[in-house]
Coordinates of C-alpha atoms in Angstrom, one line a residue:
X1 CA -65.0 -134.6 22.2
X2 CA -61.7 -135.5 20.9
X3 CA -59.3 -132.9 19.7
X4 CA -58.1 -135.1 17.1
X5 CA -59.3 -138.4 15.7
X6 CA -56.4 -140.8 14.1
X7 CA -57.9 -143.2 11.6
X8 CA -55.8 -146.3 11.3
X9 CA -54.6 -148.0 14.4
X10 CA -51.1 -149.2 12.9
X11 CA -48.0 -148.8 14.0
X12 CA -47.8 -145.0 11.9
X13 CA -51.1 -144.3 13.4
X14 CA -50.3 -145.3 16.9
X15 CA -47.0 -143.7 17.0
X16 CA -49.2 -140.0 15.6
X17 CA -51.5 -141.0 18.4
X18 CA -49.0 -141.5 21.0
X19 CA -46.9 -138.6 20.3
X20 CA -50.1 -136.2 20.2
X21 CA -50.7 -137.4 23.8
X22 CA -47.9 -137.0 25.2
X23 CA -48.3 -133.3 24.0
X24 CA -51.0 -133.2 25.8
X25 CA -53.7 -133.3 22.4
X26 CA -57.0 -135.6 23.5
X27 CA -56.8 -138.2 20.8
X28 CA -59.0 -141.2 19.8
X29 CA -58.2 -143.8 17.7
X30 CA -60.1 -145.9 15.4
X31 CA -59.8 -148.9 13.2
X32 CA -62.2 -151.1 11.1
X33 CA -60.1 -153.9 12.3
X34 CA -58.1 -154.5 15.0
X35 CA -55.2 -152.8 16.1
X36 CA -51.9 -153.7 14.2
X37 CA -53.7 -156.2 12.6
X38 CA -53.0 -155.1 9.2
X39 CA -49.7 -154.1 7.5
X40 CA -47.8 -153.2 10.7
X41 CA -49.0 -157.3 11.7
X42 CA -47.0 -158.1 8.0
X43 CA -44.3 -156.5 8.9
X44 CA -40.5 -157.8 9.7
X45 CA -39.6 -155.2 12.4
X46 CA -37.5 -153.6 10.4
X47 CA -35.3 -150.5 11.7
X48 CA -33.1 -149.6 9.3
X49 CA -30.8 -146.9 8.3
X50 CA -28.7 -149.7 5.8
X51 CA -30.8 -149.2 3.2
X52 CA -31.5 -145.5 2.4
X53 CA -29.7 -143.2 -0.2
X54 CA -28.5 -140.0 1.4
X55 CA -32.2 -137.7 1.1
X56 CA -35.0 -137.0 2.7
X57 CA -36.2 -140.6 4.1
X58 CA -32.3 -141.2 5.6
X59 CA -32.6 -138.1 7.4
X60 CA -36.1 -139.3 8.6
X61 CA -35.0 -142.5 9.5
X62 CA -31.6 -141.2 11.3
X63 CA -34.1 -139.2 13.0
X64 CA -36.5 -141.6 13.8
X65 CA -33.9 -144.3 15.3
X66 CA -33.2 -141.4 17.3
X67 CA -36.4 -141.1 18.7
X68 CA -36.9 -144.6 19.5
X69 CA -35.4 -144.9 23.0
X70 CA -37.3 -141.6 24.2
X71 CA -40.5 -143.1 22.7
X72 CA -39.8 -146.5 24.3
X73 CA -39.2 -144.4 27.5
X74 CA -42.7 -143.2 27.6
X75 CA -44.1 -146.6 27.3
X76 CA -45.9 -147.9 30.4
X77 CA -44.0 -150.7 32.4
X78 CA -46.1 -153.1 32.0
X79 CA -46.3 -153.3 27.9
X80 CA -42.7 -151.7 27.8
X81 CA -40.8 -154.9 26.4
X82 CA -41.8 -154.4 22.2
X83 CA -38.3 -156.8 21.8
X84 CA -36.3 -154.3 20.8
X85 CA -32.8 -155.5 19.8
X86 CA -30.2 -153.3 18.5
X87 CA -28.6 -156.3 16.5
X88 CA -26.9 -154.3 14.2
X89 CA -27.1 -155.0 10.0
X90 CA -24.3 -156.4 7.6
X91 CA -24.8 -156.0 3.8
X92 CA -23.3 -158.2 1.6
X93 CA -21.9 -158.4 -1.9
X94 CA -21.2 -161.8 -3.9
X95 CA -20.2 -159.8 -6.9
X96 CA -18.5 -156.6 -8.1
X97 CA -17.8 -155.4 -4.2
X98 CA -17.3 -151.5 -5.7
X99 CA -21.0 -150.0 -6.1
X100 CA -21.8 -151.3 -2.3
X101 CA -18.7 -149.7 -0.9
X102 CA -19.3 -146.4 -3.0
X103 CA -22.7 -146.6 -1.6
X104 CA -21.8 -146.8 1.8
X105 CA -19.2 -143.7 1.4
X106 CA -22.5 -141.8 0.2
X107 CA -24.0 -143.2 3.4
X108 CA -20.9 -142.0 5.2
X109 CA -21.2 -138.5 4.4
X110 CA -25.1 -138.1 5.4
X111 CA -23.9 -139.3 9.2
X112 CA -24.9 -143.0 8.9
X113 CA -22.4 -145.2 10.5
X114 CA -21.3 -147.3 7.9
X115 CA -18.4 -149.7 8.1
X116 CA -16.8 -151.3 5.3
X117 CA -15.1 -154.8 6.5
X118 CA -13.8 -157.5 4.9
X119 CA -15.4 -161.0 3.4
X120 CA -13.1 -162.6 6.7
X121 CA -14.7 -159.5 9.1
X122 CA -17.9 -160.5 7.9
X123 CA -17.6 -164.2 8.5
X124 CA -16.6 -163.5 11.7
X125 CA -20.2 -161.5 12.9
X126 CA -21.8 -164.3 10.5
X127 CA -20.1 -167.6 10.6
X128 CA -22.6 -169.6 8.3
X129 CA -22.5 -166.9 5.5
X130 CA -21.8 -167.9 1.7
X131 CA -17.7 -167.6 0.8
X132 CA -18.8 -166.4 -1.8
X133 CA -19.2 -162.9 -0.4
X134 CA -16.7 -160.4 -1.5
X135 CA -17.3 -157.4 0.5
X136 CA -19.6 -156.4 3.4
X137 CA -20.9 -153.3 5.0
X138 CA -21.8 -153.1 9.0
X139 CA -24.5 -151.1 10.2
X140 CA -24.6 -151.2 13.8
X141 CA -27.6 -148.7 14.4
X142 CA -29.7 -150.8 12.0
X143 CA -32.2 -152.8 15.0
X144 CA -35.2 -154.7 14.9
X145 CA -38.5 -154.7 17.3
X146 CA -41.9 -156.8 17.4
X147 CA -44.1 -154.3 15.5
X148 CA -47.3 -155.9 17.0
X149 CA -46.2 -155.3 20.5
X150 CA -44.7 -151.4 19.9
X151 CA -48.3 -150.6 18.3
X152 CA -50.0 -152.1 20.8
X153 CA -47.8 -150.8 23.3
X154 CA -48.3 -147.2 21.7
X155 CA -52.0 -146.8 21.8
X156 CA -51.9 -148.2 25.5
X157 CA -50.0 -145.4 26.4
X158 CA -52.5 -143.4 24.5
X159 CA -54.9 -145.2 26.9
X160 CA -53.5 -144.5 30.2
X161 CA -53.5 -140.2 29.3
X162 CA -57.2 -140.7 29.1
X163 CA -57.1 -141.4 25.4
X164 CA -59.6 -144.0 23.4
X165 CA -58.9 -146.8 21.5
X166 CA -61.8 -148.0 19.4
X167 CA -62.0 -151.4 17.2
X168 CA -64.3 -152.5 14.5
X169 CA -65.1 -148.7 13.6
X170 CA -64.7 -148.0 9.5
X171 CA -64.2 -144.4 9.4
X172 CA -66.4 -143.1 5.6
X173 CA -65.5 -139.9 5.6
X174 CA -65.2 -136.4 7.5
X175 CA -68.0 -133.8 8.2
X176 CA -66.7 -130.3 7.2
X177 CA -68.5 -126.7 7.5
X178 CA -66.9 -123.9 5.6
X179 CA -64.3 -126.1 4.4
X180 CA -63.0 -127.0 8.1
X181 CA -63.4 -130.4 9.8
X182 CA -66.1 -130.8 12.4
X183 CA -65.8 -134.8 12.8
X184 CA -65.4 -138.1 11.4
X185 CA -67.9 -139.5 9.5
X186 CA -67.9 -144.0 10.5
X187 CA -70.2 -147.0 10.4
X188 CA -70.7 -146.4 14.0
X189 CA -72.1 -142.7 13.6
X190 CA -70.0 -139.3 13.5
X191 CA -67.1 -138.5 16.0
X192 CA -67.3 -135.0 16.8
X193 CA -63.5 -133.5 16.4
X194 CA -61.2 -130.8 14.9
X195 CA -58.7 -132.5 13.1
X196 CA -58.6 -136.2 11.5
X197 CA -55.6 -138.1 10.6
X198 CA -55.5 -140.4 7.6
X199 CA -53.1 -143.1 8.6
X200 CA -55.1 -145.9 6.7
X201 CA -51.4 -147.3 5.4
X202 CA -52.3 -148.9 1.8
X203 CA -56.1 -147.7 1.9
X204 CA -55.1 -144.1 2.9
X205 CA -56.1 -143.1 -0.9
X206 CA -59.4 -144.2 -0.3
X207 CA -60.0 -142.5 2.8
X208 CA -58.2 -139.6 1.4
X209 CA -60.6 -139.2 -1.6
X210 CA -63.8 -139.6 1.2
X211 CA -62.2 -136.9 3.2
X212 CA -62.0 -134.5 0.1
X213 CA -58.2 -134.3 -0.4
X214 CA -57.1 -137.3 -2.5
X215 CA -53.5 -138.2 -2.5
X216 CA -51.8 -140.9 -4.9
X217 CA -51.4 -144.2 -2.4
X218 CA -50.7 -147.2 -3.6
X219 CA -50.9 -151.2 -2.3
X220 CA -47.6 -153.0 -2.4
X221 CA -47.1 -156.4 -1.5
X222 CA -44.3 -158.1 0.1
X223 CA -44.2 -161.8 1.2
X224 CA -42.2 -163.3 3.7
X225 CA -41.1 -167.0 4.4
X226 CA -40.5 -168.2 8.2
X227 CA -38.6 -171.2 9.3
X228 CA -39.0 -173.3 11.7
X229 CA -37.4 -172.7 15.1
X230 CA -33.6 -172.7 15.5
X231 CA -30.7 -172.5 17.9
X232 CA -28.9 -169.2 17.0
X233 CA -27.7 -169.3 13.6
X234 CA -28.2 -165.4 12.0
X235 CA -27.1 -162.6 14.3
X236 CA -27.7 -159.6 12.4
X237 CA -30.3 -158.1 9.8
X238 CA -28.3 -159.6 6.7
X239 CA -29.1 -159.0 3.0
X240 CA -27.5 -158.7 -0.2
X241 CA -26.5 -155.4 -1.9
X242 CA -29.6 -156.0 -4.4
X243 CA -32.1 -154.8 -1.5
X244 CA -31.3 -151.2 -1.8
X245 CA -32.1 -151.0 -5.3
X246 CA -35.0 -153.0 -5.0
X247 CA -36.0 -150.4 -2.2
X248 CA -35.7 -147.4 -4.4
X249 CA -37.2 -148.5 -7.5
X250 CA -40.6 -147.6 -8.5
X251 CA -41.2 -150.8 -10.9
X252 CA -44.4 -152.8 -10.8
X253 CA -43.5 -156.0 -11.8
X254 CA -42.1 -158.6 -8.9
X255 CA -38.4 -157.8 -7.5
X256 CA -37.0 -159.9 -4.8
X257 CA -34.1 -159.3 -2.8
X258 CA -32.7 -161.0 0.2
X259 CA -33.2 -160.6 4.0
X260 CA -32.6 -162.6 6.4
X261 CA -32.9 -162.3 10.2
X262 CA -33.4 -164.1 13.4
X263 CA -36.3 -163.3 16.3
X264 CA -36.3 -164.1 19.5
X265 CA -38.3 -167.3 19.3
X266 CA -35.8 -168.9 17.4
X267 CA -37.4 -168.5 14.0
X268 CA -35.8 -167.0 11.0
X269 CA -37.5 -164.6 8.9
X270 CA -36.9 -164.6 5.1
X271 CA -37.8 -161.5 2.7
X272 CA -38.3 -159.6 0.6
X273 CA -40.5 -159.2 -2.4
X274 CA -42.5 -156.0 -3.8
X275 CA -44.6 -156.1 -6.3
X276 CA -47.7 -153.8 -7.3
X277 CA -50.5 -156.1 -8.0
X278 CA -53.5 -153.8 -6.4
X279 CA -54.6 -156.2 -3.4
X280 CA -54.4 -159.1 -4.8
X281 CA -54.3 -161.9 -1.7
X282 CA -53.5 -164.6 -3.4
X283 CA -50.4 -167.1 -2.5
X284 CA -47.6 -167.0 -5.1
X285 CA -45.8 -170.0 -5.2
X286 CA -43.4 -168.7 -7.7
X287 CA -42.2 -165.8 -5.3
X288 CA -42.0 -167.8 -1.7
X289 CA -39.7 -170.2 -4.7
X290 CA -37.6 -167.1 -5.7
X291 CA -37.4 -165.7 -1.8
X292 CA -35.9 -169.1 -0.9
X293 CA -33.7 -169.6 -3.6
X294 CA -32.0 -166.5 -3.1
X295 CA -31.9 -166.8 1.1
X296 CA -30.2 -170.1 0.1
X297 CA -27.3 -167.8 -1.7
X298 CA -26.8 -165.9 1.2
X299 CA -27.0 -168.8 3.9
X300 CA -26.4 -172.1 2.6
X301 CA -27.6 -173.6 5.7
X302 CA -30.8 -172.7 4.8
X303 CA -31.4 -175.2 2.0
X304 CA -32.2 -178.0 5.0
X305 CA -34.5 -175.9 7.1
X306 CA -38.1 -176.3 7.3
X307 CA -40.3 -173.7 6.3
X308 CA -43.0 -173.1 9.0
X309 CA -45.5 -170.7 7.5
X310 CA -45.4 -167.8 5.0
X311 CA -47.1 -164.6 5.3
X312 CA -47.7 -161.3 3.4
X313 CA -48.8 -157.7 3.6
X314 CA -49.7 -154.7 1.7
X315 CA -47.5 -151.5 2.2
X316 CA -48.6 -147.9 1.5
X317 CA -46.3 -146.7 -2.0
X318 CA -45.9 -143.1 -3.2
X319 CA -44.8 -142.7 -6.5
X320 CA -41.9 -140.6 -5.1
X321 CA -40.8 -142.9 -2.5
X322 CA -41.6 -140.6 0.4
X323 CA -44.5 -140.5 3.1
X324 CA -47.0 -137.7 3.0
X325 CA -46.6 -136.1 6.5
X326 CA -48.2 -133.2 7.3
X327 CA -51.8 -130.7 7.1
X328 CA -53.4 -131.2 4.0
X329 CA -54.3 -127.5 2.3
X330 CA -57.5 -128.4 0.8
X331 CA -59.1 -129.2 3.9
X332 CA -58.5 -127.5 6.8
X333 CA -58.0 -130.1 9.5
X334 CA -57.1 -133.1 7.3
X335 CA -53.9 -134.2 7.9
X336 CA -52.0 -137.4 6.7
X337 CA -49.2 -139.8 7.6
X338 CA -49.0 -142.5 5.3
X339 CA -46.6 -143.9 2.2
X340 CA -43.8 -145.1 4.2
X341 CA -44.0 -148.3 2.2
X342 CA -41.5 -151.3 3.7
X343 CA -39.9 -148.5 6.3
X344 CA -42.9 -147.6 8.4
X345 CA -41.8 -149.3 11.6
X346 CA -38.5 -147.9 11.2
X347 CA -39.6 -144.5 10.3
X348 CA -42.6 -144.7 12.7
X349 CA -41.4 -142.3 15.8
X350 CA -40.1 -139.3 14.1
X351 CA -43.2 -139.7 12.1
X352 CA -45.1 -138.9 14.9
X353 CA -42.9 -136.1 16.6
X354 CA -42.9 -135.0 12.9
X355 CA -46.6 -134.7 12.9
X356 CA -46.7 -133.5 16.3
X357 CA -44.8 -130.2 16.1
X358 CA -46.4 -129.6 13.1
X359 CA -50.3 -129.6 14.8
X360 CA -49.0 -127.7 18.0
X361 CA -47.4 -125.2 16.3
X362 CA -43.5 -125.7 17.3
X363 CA -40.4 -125.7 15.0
X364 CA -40.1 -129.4 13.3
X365 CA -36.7 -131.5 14.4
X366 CA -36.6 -131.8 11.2
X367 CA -37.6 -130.2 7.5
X368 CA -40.9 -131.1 6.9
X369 CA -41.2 -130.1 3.3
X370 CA -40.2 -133.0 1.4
X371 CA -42.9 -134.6 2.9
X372 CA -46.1 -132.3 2.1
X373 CA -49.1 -133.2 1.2
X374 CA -49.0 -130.8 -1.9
X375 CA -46.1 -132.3 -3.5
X376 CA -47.1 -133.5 -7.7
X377 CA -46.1 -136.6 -7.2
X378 CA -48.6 -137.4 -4.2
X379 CA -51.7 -135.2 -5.7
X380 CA -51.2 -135.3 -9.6
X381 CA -50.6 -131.4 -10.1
X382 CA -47.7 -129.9 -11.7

């Protein structure tokens, strides 16, 4: 049997499932869908430091871009190319350029490389920016990747060290005796194991109730637009100084923010909204209106570009606007790595290692105690 069974086959859960591996922990991963095929498939690829007030999730994140290139090192040859680009971000102003600049100083003095240039500096790194822009800030650790292709790429790695990978399993529940884990309770019968971890992204509440420790996870939804293919026009993450507050606010009603950013098909990818509308699928004209309008502000360009297709995702939300990491205390054997909202393929690798050290017993790269399980804003206690 399994030492450990990872519920959710994202791009949280496969990096948990990867990292436990390559400890040497016999892991199996499940999913009731397929794998990456639900909020990591909605996601832009997003690897930023840019956007993060000095705390907790920066020095996650700092940690976590890190990590990438000795994760990507494990990564069998053959799936290895996840097209990673380290692309760099600019954050612009078109207003008062003094609360982005003071931000970046705060950004300064946590260790993130965080360059305040000049509306003709930033025109140079993006020649079909608004002049309207007053100030800019470059971020040059700020990268993107495919997250399809780095999950994927994860749990085959899981694969070749004699780890499982198992589709179309919905996982109900856990068996427990004496208040410890003994297996995983699915549609598919029980998987006999020691420890289970809840990386169900959005629906990691309602495993997390099943399984006896509840935690507070909400469904946030983003939308993004995508254009139709074109010769290279944005070379960097680019957004407005709006995004960070949009980010770091805990409001339920729609905010929108823009992003902007090239792949390497051509296309150009247009975000970003959140709102809290439970999971609520339906198309919302009025926010793929707002999205463009605003891109349109950033890039003018833009106004005479075809949109292709639109898409749209739920992300996992804590109240506090930090994952849950960690053992849960209630039940010994539970352990969760969820609520990393918008940031989850960003934060995804030192989420793992995170998780890792924790299970096999070795000192953490990094405090682990803003990001217990037992914290009042993630189980309602005081």
């Amino acid at each position: 049997m399994p030492d450990v069974v990872v519920v959710g086959a994202g791009v949280i859960g496969a990096a948990c499932a990867e990292a436990l591996s390559a400890a040497g922990v016999d892991v199996t991963v499940i999913d009731r869908g397929t794998p990456a095929g639900g909020t990591t498939a909605s996601g832009e690829g997003n690897v930023l430091v840019s956007d993060k007030e000095p705390g907790a999730e920066l020095t996650l994140a700092l940690a976590s871009r890190r990590e990438f290139g000795i994760v990507l090192a494990r990564l069998p040859e053959q799936v290895a190319d996840v097209e990673w680009e380290d692309k760099g971000g600019l954050v612009v102003a078109t207003g008062d350029p003094a609360p982005l600049e003071k931000f970046a100083a705060t950004q300064r003095e946590a260790g993130v490389d965080a360059r305040v240039i000049s509306p003709a500096e930033a025109f140079e790194l993006e020649p079909l920016l608004t002049r309207a822009v007053t100030t800019g800030v470059y971020y040059p650790d700020d990268a993107q990747v495919q997250p399809v292709l780095l999950a994927t790429a994860l749990l085959a790695a899981v694969r070749r060290r004699g780890g499982e990978v198992r589709s179309g399993v919905a996982a109900l529940g856990v068996r427990q005796e004496a208040g410890r884990v003994t297996g995983v309770e699915t549609d598919a019968g029980v998987i006999a194991c020691d420890a289970v971890v809840n990386a169900c992204g959005p629906w990691a509440g309602a495993f997390a109730a099943a399984a006896g420790g509840p935690i507070e996870i909400l469904p946030r939804r983003g939308m993004i637009l995508v254009t139709a293919p074109l010769p290279e026009s944005v070379r960097h993450k680019v957004y407005d100084a709006d995004y960070v507050g949009a980010v770091g606010s805990g409001d339920a009603d729609l905010q929108t923010s823009t992003v902007v950013e090239s792949t390497k098909a051509g296309t150009v990818l247009i975000g970003s909204s959140r709102e809290r509308i439970g999971f609520d699928e339906s198309v919302k004209v009025h926010v793929l209106r707002e999205l463009a309008r605003k891109a349109v502000g950033i890039f003018p360009f833009l106004a005479d570009v075809p949109v292709m297709r639109t898409y749209g995702g739920f992300r996992p939300y804590a109240p506090d606007h930090l994952p849950v990491i960690g053992p849960d205390p209630r039940v010994q054997g539970l352990w969760h790595a969820t609520g990393h909202e918008g940031a989850g393929i960003g934060l995804a690798p030192a989420t793992g290692r995170l998780l890792t050290e924790l299970f096999i017993g070795v000192p953490p790269h990094l405090d682990p105690e803003p990001f217990r399980v037992d914290r009042p804003a993630v189980v309602g206690v005081s």
